[in-house]
Coordinates of C-alpha atoms in Angstrom, one line a residue:
X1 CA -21.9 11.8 17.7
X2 CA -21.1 8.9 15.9
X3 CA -17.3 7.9 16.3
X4 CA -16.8 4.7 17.8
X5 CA -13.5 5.7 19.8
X6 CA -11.5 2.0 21.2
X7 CA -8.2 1.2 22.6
X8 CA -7.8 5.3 24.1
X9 CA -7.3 6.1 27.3
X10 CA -7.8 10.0 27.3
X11 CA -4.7 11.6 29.0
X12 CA -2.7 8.6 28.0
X13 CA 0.6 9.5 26.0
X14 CA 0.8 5.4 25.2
X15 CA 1.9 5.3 21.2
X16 CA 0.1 1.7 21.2
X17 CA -3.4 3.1 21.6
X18 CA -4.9 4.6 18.4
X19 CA -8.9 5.6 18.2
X20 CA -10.3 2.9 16.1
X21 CA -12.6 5.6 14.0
X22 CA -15.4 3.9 11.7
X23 CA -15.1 5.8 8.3
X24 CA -18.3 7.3 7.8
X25 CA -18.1 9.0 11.4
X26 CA -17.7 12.6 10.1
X27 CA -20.5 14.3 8.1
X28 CA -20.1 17.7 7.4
X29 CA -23.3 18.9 9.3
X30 CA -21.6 17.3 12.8
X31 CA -18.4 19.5 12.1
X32 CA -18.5 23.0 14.5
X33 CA -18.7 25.9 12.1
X34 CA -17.7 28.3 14.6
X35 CA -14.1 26.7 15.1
X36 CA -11.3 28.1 12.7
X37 CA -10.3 26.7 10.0
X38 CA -6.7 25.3 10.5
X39 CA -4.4 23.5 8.9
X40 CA -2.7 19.8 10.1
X41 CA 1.0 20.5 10.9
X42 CA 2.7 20.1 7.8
X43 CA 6.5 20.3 6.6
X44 CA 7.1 24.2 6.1
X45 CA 8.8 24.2 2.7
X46 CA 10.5 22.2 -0.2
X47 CA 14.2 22.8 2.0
X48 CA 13.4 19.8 4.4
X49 CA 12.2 17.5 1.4
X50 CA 15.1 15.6 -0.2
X51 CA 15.2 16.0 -3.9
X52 CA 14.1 13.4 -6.4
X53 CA 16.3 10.6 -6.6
X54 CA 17.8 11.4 -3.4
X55 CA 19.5 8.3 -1.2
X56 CA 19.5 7.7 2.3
X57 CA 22.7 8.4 4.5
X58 CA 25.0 5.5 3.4
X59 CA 25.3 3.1 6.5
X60 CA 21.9 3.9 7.9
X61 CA 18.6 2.7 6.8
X62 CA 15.4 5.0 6.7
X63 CA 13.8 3.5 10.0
X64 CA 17.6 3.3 12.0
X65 CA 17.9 7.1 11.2
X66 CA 14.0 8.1 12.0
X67 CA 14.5 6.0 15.2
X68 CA 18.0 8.0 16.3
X69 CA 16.2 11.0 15.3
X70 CA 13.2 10.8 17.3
X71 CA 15.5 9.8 19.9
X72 CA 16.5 13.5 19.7
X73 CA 13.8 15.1 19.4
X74 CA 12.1 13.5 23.1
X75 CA 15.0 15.0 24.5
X76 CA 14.6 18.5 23.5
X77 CA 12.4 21.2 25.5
X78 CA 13.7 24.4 23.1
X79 CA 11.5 24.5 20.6
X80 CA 14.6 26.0 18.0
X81 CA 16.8 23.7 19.0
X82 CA 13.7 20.5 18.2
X83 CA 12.6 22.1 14.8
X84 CA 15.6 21.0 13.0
X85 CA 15.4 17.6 13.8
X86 CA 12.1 17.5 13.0
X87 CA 12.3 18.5 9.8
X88 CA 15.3 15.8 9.8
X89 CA 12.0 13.6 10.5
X90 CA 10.0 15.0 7.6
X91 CA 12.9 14.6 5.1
X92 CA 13.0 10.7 6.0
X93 CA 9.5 10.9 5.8
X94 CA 9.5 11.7 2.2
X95 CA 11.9 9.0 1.2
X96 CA 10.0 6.2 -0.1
X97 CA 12.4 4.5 -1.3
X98 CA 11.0 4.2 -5.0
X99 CA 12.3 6.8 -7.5
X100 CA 9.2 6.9 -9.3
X101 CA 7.0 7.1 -6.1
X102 CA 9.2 10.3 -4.8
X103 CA 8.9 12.1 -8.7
X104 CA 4.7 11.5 -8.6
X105 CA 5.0 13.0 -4.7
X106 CA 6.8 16.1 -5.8
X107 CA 4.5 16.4 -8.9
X108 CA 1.6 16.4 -6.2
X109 CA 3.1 19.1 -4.3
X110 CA 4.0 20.7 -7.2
X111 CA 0.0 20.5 -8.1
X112 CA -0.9 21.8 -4.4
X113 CA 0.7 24.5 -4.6
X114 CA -0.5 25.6 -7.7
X115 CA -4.1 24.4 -6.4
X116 CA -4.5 21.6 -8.4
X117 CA -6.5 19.6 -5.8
X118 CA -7.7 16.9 -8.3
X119 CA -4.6 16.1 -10.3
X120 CA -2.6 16.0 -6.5
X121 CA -5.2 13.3 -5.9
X122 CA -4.5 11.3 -9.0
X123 CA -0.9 11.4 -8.2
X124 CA -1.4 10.7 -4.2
X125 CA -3.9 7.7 -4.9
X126 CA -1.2 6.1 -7.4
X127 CA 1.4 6.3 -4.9
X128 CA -0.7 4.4 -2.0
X129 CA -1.6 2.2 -4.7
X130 CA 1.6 1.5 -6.1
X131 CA 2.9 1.2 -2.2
X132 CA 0.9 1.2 0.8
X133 CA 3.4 0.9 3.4
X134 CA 4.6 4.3 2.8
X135 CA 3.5 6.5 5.5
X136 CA 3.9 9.8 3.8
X137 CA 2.1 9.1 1.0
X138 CA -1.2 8.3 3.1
X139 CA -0.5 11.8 4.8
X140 CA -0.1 13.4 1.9
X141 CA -3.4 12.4 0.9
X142 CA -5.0 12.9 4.0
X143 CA -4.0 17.0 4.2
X144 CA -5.2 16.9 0.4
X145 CA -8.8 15.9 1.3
X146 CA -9.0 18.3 4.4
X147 CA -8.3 20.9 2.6
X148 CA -10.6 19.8 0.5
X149 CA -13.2 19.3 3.3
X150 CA -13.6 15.4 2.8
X151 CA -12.5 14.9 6.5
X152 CA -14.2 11.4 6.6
X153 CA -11.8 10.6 3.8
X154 CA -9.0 12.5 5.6
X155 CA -9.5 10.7 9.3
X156 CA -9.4 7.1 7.5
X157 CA -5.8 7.9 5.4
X158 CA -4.6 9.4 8.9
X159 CA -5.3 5.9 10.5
X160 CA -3.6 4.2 7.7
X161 CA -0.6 6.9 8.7
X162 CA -0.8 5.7 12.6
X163 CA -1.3 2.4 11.6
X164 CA 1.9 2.8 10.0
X165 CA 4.0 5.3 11.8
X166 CA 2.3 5.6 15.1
X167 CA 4.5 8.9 16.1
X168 CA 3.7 10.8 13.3
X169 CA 3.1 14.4 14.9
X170 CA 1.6 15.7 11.7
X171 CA -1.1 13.0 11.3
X172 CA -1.7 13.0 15.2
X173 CA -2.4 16.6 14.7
X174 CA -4.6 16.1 11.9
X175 CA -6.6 14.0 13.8
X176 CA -6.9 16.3 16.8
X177 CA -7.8 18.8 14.5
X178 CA -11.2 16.8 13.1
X179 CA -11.9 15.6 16.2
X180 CA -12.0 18.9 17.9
X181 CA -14.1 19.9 15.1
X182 CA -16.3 16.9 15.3
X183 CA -17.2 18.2 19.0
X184 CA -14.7 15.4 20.3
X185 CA -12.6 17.8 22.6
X186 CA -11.2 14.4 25.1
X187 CA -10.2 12.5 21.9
X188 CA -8.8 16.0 20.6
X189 CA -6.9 16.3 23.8
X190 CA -5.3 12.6 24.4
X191 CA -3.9 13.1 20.3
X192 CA -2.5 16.2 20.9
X193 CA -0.9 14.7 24.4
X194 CA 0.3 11.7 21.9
X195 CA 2.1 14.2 19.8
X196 CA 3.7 15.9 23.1
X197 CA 4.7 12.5 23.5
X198 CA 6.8 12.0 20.5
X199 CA 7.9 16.0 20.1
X200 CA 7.7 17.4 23.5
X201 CA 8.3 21.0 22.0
X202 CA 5.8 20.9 19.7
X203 CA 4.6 24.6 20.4
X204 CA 1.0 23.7 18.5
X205 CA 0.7 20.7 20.6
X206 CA 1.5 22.7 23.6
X207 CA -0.6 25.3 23.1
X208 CA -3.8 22.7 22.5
X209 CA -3.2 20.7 25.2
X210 CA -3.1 23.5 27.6
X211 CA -6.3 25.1 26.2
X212 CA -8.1 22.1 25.9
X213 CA -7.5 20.9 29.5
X214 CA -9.0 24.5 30.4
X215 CA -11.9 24.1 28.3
X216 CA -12.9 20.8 29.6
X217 CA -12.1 21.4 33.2
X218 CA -14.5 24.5 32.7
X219 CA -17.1 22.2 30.9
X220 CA -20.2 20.4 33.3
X221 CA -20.1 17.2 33.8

């Protein structure tokens, strides 16, 4: 195994520490055929993304409103009661701000959908060019090359995700999912915990965590 895994405590829920992850850590033949094949939690449908040319709410900026949201969502056990303001989340997400930038993201979901997997790309790597500081666009990209099985390529846009948004359940999940794949069950565990963290009723996260601590409590040491 070659991840070189820093500033992690494994059980820690801290948002500060992120595994520094060198980019050529994930080969293919290191990935455990025998695990399922699922997907990074992901927004469920266009309702939650705000349409083209949308605005934020007047007297709030993007990062006030994500903050009073996530706010929210610690404070919630049901998960009915969290979804909806975590797909509040996901809709802030998606603003970037930039008319142009939101048009070429719904063109790239517009391309996933139909399956399009290289012309998404040529959208997604315009829009981190053209702006690197949005978060979305990074995780965008990084679901488009897991599905795509580049997961080397998929683990470094998640960093650039964390680096950017460090609660972002959908990238922490991501990661959790490669590194669980990668044979990396502790580093799968403490990313799932760090989702818990920012969405306790995150039914995924709960559900992993609580498997995961079996496993490894089972495991030799």
């Amino acid at each position: 195994m070659r991840f070189f895994l820093s500033a992690i405590l494994i059980g820690s829920l801290s948002l500060a520490a992120l595994p520094a992850l060198a980019q050529d850590a994930l080969e293919p033949d290191l990935l455990d055929p025998e695990l399922p094949l699922v997907k990074p939690v992901q927004p469920d449908g266009e309702a939650i993304q705000p349409p083209v040319g949308d605005v934020p709410i007047a007297g709030s900026t993007n990062t006030d409103r994500i903050d009073d949201l996530f706010g929210q969502l610690a404070k919630l056990a049901d998960p009915r009661r969290a979804k909806p303001v975590a797909d509040s989340i996901w809709s802030e997400w998606f603003r970037s701000g930039s008319p142009t930038i939101d048009l070429m993201l719904h063109w790239s979901n517009e391309a996933i959908k139909r399956e399009d997997y290289n012309i998404a790309m040529d959208f997604l790597d315009q829009i981190v060019t053209r702006d690197p500081a949005f978060a979305e666009g990074w995780n965008r990209r990084a679901t488009l090359h897991y599905a795509m099985d580049n997961y080397a390529k998929s683990m470094a846009d998640i960093q650039k995700v964390l680096d950017l948004e460090p609660r972002h359940f959908g990238a922490l999940s991501g990661m959790a999912i490669i590194l669980e794949r990668s044979g990396n069950k502790p580093a799968a565990l403490a990313a799932w915990e760090r989702a818990l963290a920012v969405y306790p009723a995150m039914e995924e996260a709960q559900t992993n965590v609580i498997r995961l601590n079996d496993e490894l409590a089972g495991e030799p040491t």
